[in-house]
Amino acid sequence: MIYNRSKLTASLYALMSISFWGVSFVSTKAVLGKLEPYSLLVIRFGIGALFLLLLLLLQRNRLFVSITYIPHLMVLGILGVFVHQVLQATALLTIDASAAGWLISFSPIFTVILSILFLHERMSIPKGVGMVLAITGVLIVTTTRSGQSFQFAMNIGFLLMILSTLNWAVYSVLLKSLKIPYPPLVVTFYMCVLGLILTTPFIIRNRGWESLSLLNHSEWAHLLFLGVFVSGIAYWYWGKALEVLEASKVSMFLYLEPIATLVAAVLLLQEKVLLISVAGGIIIIIGVIIVNGQLVPMFFNFFKKK
């Protein structure tokens, strides 16, 4: 009973992380009109680091980390924070927030591929079918533009977003396998600080602080959301979920992220969503569910109960 309750709590942590990340595409898109990507990331990491530091002090957690685990934190920080966020922020310069949300569902596909390559898991027919479906859905989403007919329209933004999904799969597997013996809040804090350190030289070079005076109240609200909830709480909760659940099971929640992105894009950015884009997103979700072997058992249990 206690273990089941712990799994439920971990699932809620993962669900909240995915919800925040789903909306983050919209908030990032809303601010990129006045801030270039690196300036945006510096402000995000700065706000996130201050927020996490405040939580650590309130909870009286020790900030000391053994030098043995510093390389682990550096690798996680570079991959999961710096590289991942730079790829997504740059991609959002040329693609819609809703398209970015659909593409992030491609990440579990890469998780399966990494498992086959490094964990020697076997490729089954259902996994192959699921991967083909997911790739088909990605092509549909990436080749349909607002108001245009179906045609090949792949650009650098879509490629960067797909690369970010591969990067996230690597990060999640490493975060689970490294087993750093510190609370997720401490790990997340140091990752956020590392992201701040790595991006600060870029804002100095580009004199990005000069653009801050151009932001209005709504855009500052988006920045606060990105710093506190996306760079802070979401990463923290993702780590807490991985403490209890397997990485592949936690990645299942990524399927819900496009829904949060799509709803937020329509409500906040007034983006138009084509029916074919929705269909492509549904195909992606079906494909990644099949890849993880959950679709057939789900239908079997449903009809068994009936």
Short mmCIF file of C-alpha atoms in Angstrom, two decimals:
data_model
loop_
_atom_site.label_atom_id
_atom_site.label_comp_id
_atom_site.label_asym_id
_atom_site.label_seq_id
_atom_site.Cartn_x
_atom_site.Cartn_y
_atom_site.Cartn_z
CA MET A 1 0.00 0.00 0.00
CA ILE A 2 2.78 2.42 0.94
CA TYR A 3 4.69 1.56 -2.24
CA ASN A 4 1.60 2.11 -4.38
CA ARG A 5 1.01 5.45 -2.70
CA SER A 6 4.63 6.39 -3.40
CA LYS A 7 4.19 5.45 -7.07
CA LEU A 8 1.04 7.58 -7.25
CA THR A 9 2.87 10.55 -5.73
CA ALA A 10 5.75 10.10 -8.19
CA SER A 11 3.26 9.99 -11.05
CA LEU A 12 1.74 13.27 -9.89
CA TYR A 13 5.22 14.83 -9.76
CA ALA A 14 5.88 13.73 -13.35
CA LEU A 15 2.45 14.99 -14.46
CA MET A 16 3.09 18.44 -12.97
CA SER A 17 6.53 18.61 -14.60
CA ILE A 18 5.07 17.77 -17.98
CA SER A 19 2.31 20.35 -17.56
CA PHE A 20 4.83 23.11 -16.78
CA TRP A 21 7.08 22.08 -19.68
CA GLY A 22 4.13 21.94 -22.05
CA VAL A 23 3.20 25.55 -21.26
CA SER A 24 6.88 26.59 -21.36
CA PHE A 25 6.90 26.53 -25.18
CA VAL A 26 4.17 29.17 -25.17
CA SER A 27 5.90 31.37 -22.58
CA THR A 28 9.22 31.08 -24.41
CA LYS A 29 7.59 31.98 -27.71
CA ALA A 30 5.91 35.01 -26.09
CA VAL A 31 9.22 36.43 -24.81
CA LEU A 32 11.51 35.62 -27.76
CA GLY A 33 10.08 38.58 -29.66
CA LYS A 34 12.10 40.94 -27.46
CA LEU A 35 14.83 38.75 -25.95
CA GLU A 36 17.28 36.63 -27.91
CA PRO A 37 17.53 32.98 -26.74
CA TYR A 38 20.66 33.27 -24.59
CA SER A 39 19.42 36.32 -22.70
CA LEU A 40 16.16 34.52 -22.05
CA LEU A 41 18.00 31.49 -20.69
CA VAL A 42 20.23 33.58 -18.41
CA ILE A 43 17.21 35.26 -16.81
CA ARG A 44 15.45 31.88 -16.51
CA PHE A 45 18.38 30.18 -14.83
CA GLY A 46 18.98 33.17 -12.57
CA ILE A 47 15.39 33.23 -11.34
CA GLY A 48 15.33 29.44 -11.03
CA ALA A 49 18.60 29.29 -9.07
CA LEU A 50 17.44 31.98 -6.61
CA PHE A 51 14.11 30.22 -6.11
CA LEU A 52 15.75 26.82 -5.52
CA LEU A 53 18.31 28.35 -3.16
CA LEU A 54 15.47 29.88 -1.13
CA LEU A 55 13.76 26.48 -0.93
CA LEU A 56 17.01 24.83 0.18
CA LEU A 57 17.49 27.39 2.94
CA LEU A 58 13.89 27.08 4.11
CA GLN A 59 14.17 23.29 4.23
CA ARG A 60 17.63 23.54 5.82
CA ASN A 61 19.19 21.19 3.28
CA ARG A 62 22.96 21.00 3.13
CA LEU A 63 24.50 22.55 0.02
CA PHE A 64 27.73 20.57 0.35
CA VAL A 65 28.38 18.09 -2.46
CA SER A 66 31.26 15.62 -2.55
CA ILE A 67 33.86 16.34 -5.22
CA THR A 68 33.29 12.77 -6.45
CA TYR A 69 29.88 13.72 -7.85
CA ILE A 70 30.80 17.09 -9.35
CA PRO A 71 31.54 15.54 -12.80
CA HIS A 72 28.13 13.83 -12.67
CA LEU A 73 26.40 17.13 -11.93
CA MET A 74 28.34 18.88 -14.68
CA VAL A 75 27.34 16.30 -17.30
CA LEU A 76 23.68 16.43 -16.21
CA GLY A 77 23.70 20.23 -16.12
CA ILE A 78 25.26 20.56 -19.57
CA LEU A 79 22.94 18.03 -21.20
CA GLY A 80 19.67 18.50 -19.33
CA VAL A 81 19.80 22.25 -18.77
CA PHE A 82 22.20 24.11 -21.06
CA VAL A 83 22.12 22.10 -24.31
CA HIS A 84 18.46 21.14 -24.00
CA GLN A 85 17.21 24.65 -23.34
CA VAL A 86 19.43 26.28 -25.97
CA LEU A 87 18.15 23.84 -28.61
CA GLN A 88 14.51 24.46 -27.71
CA ALA A 89 14.79 28.25 -27.40
CA THR A 90 16.56 28.47 -30.77
CA ALA A 91 14.02 26.13 -32.40
CA LEU A 92 11.12 28.29 -31.20
CA LEU A 93 12.44 31.17 -33.28
CA THR A 94 11.14 29.43 -36.41
CA ILE A 95 8.36 27.02 -35.35
CA ASP A 96 5.01 27.33 -33.58
CA ALA A 97 4.66 26.45 -29.90
CA SER A 98 2.03 23.82 -30.70
CA ALA A 99 4.34 22.08 -33.20
CA ALA A 100 7.13 22.06 -30.59
CA GLY A 101 4.77 20.42 -28.14
CA TRP A 102 3.91 17.61 -30.57
CA LEU A 103 7.55 17.00 -31.43
CA ILE A 104 8.56 16.54 -27.80
CA SER A 105 6.48 13.33 -27.79
CA PHE A 106 9.21 11.85 -29.98
CA SER A 107 11.53 11.59 -26.95
CA PRO A 108 10.32 8.14 -25.76
CA ILE A 109 11.23 6.75 -29.19
CA PHE A 110 14.85 7.72 -28.57
CA THR A 111 14.64 6.23 -25.08
CA VAL A 112 13.75 2.86 -26.63
CA ILE A 113 16.60 3.17 -29.15
CA LEU A 114 19.09 3.93 -26.37
CA SER A 115 17.81 0.93 -24.43
CA ILE A 116 18.40 -1.32 -27.45
CA LEU A 117 21.92 0.04 -28.04
CA PHE A 118 23.19 0.22 -24.47
CA LEU A 119 20.92 -2.07 -22.43
CA HIS A 120 20.71 -4.78 -25.12
CA GLU A 121 16.92 -4.86 -25.18
CA ARG A 122 15.36 -6.65 -28.16
CA MET A 123 13.37 -4.90 -30.87
CA SER A 124 9.89 -6.43 -31.14
CA ILE A 125 7.35 -6.10 -33.95
CA PRO A 126 5.04 -3.83 -31.86
CA LYS A 127 7.98 -1.54 -31.10
CA GLY A 128 8.87 -1.34 -34.79
CA VAL A 129 5.28 -0.57 -35.77
CA GLY A 130 5.03 2.07 -33.06
CA MET A 131 8.22 3.79 -34.15
CA VAL A 132 7.04 3.92 -37.78
CA LEU A 133 3.72 5.43 -36.67
CA ALA A 134 5.45 8.02 -34.49
CA ILE A 135 7.83 9.03 -37.28
CA THR A 136 4.86 9.33 -39.66
CA GLY A 137 3.11 11.61 -37.19
CA VAL A 138 6.22 13.76 -36.82
CA LEU A 139 6.49 14.16 -40.60
CA ILE A 140 2.82 15.20 -40.79
CA VAL A 141 3.25 17.83 -38.07
CA THR A 142 6.53 19.20 -39.43
CA THR A 143 5.40 19.44 -43.06
CA THR A 144 2.09 21.22 -42.47
CA ARG A 145 2.21 24.97 -42.00
CA SER A 146 -0.60 27.25 -40.97
CA GLY A 147 -3.02 27.61 -43.89
CA GLN A 148 -0.82 25.67 -46.31
CA SER A 149 -1.36 22.32 -47.98
CA PHE A 150 0.54 19.18 -47.09
CA GLN A 151 4.08 19.51 -48.38
CA PHE A 152 7.66 18.95 -47.29
CA ALA A 153 8.67 21.99 -45.24
CA MET A 154 11.34 20.73 -42.85
CA ASN A 155 13.51 23.55 -41.49
CA ILE A 156 16.26 24.04 -38.92
CA GLY A 157 13.75 24.69 -36.13
CA PHE A 158 12.16 21.26 -36.47
CA LEU A 159 15.56 19.58 -36.66
CA LEU A 160 16.72 21.37 -33.48
CA MET A 161 13.56 20.34 -31.65
CA ILE A 162 14.05 16.70 -32.63
CA LEU A 163 17.66 16.90 -31.44
CA SER A 164 16.42 18.26 -28.11
CA THR A 165 14.19 15.21 -27.69
CA LEU A 166 17.19 12.91 -28.25
CA ASN A 167 19.19 14.96 -25.78
CA TRP A 168 16.39 14.68 -23.19
CA ALA A 169 16.27 10.89 -23.54
CA VAL A 170 20.00 10.72 -22.81
CA TYR A 171 19.60 13.05 -19.83
CA SER A 172 16.74 11.04 -18.28
CA VAL A 173 18.62 7.74 -18.63
CA LEU A 174 21.75 9.26 -17.07
CA LEU A 175 19.83 10.90 -14.22
CA LYS A 176 18.33 7.51 -13.34
CA SER A 177 21.50 5.45 -13.78
CA LEU A 178 24.03 7.73 -12.06
CA LYS A 179 22.15 7.50 -8.74
CA ILE A 180 23.61 10.64 -7.18
CA PRO A 181 23.10 10.26 -3.38
CA TYR A 182 21.64 13.74 -2.81
CA PRO A 183 18.06 15.05 -2.70
CA PRO A 184 16.62 15.99 -6.12
CA LEU A 185 16.28 19.59 -4.93
CA VAL A 186 20.04 19.85 -4.33
CA VAL A 187 20.85 18.23 -7.70
CA THR A 188 18.42 20.53 -9.52
CA PHE A 189 19.90 23.61 -7.83
CA TYR A 190 23.44 22.86 -8.97
CA MET A 191 22.26 22.04 -12.48
CA CYS A 192 20.45 25.37 -12.65
CA VAL A 193 23.52 27.23 -11.36
CA LEU A 194 25.65 25.51 -14.01
CA GLY A 195 23.18 26.56 -16.69
CA LEU A 196 23.44 30.15 -15.43
CA ILE A 197 27.24 30.06 -15.50
CA LEU A 198 27.40 28.62 -19.02
CA THR A 199 24.98 31.14 -20.55
CA THR A 200 26.14 34.33 -18.76
CA PRO A 201 29.07 35.00 -21.19
CA PHE A 202 26.60 35.10 -24.08
CA ILE A 203 24.39 37.78 -22.52
CA ILE A 204 27.51 39.84 -21.83
CA ARG A 205 28.69 39.49 -25.42
CA ASN A 206 25.27 40.33 -26.87
CA ARG A 207 24.50 43.07 -24.28
CA GLY A 208 21.23 41.26 -23.70
CA TRP A 209 20.40 43.19 -20.52
CA GLU A 210 19.57 46.23 -22.67
CA SER A 211 16.44 44.44 -23.92
CA LEU A 212 15.03 43.90 -20.43
CA SER A 213 13.65 47.44 -20.33
CA LEU A 214 11.50 46.60 -23.38
CA LEU A 215 9.55 43.89 -21.55
CA ASN A 216 6.01 44.62 -20.38
CA HIS A 217 4.24 43.16 -17.33
CA SER A 218 2.87 40.19 -19.26
CA GLU A 219 6.30 39.24 -20.60
CA TRP A 220 7.86 39.53 -17.15
CA ALA A 221 5.14 37.20 -15.88
CA HIS A 222 6.16 34.70 -18.56
CA LEU A 223 9.80 35.02 -17.44
CA LEU A 224 8.91 34.41 -13.80
CA PHE A 225 6.90 31.35 -14.80
CA LEU A 226 9.83 30.03 -16.85
CA GLY A 227 12.29 30.61 -14.02
CA VAL A 228 10.28 29.37 -11.04
CA PHE A 229 8.05 26.64 -12.46
CA VAL A 230 9.93 25.44 -15.56
CA SER A 231 13.62 25.79 -14.63
CA GLY A 232 13.00 25.18 -10.93
CA ILE A 233 10.00 23.12 -9.88
CA ALA A 234 9.61 21.04 -13.07
CA TYR A 235 13.22 19.77 -13.03
CA TRP A 236 12.96 19.15 -9.28
CA TYR A 237 9.74 17.14 -9.61
CA TRP A 238 11.12 15.16 -12.59
CA GLY A 239 14.03 14.08 -10.42
CA LYS A 240 11.66 13.10 -7.59
CA ALA A 241 9.61 11.00 -10.01
CA LEU A 242 12.73 9.20 -11.26
CA GLU A 243 13.63 8.31 -7.68
CA VAL A 244 10.59 6.00 -7.52
CA LEU A 245 9.59 5.07 -11.08
CA GLU A 246 11.60 3.58 -13.91
CA ALA A 247 12.85 6.04 -16.53
CA SER A 248 10.72 4.43 -19.25
CA LYS A 249 7.58 4.77 -17.11
CA VAL A 250 8.31 8.40 -16.27
CA SER A 251 8.84 9.12 -19.97
CA MET A 252 5.26 7.92 -20.59
CA PHE A 253 4.04 11.23 -19.18
CA LEU A 254 5.69 13.04 -22.08
CA TYR A 255 2.68 11.97 -24.14
CA LEU A 256 0.56 14.48 -22.22
CA GLU A 257 2.89 17.43 -22.83
CA PRO A 258 1.58 18.25 -26.33
CA ILE A 259 -1.91 18.59 -24.91
CA ALA A 260 -0.76 21.22 -22.42
CA THR A 261 1.20 23.01 -25.16
CA LEU A 262 -1.68 23.00 -27.62
CA VAL A 263 -4.21 24.31 -25.10
CA ALA A 264 -1.84 27.04 -23.91
CA ALA A 265 -0.92 28.05 -27.48
CA VAL A 266 -4.57 28.43 -28.44
CA LEU A 267 -5.55 30.32 -25.28
CA LEU A 268 -2.50 32.56 -24.86
CA LEU A 269 -1.04 32.99 -28.36
CA GLN A 270 -4.24 32.59 -30.41
CA GLU A 271 -2.45 30.10 -32.65
CA LYS A 272 -4.53 28.34 -35.29
CA VAL A 273 -4.45 24.57 -35.14
CA LEU A 274 -5.09 22.64 -38.35
CA LEU A 275 -7.01 19.39 -38.16
CA ILE A 276 -4.18 17.57 -39.93
CA SER A 277 -1.74 18.79 -37.25
CA VAL A 278 -4.01 17.39 -34.56
CA ALA A 279 -4.20 14.11 -36.49
CA GLY A 280 -0.41 14.01 -36.73
CA GLY A 281 -0.11 14.60 -33.00
CA ILE A 282 -2.54 11.78 -32.26
CA ILE A 283 -0.51 9.45 -34.49
CA ILE A 284 2.66 10.38 -32.60
CA ILE A 285 1.03 9.62 -29.27
CA ILE A 286 -0.35 6.27 -30.49
CA GLY A 287 3.07 5.35 -31.90
CA VAL A 288 5.02 6.08 -28.72
CA ILE A 289 2.44 4.25 -26.61
CA ILE A 290 2.85 1.17 -28.80
CA VAL A 291 6.64 1.48 -28.54
CA ASN A 292 6.42 1.24 -24.77
CA GLY A 293 4.09 -1.75 -25.01
CA GLN A 294 1.15 -0.13 -23.23
CA LEU A 295 -1.53 0.17 -25.92
CA VAL A 296 -2.40 -3.53 -26.41
CA PRO A 297 -2.56 -4.37 -22.66
CA MET A 298 -4.70 -1.27 -22.11
CA PHE A 299 -7.31 -2.39 -24.66
CA PHE A 300 -7.13 -5.98 -23.44
CA ASN A 301 -7.88 -4.96 -19.85
CA PHE A 302 -10.68 -2.66 -21.03
CA PHE A 303 -12.51 -5.38 -22.96
CA LYS A 304 -11.81 -7.93 -20.23
CA LYS A 305 -13.64 -5.74 -17.72
CA LYS A 306 -16.52 -5.25 -20.17
#
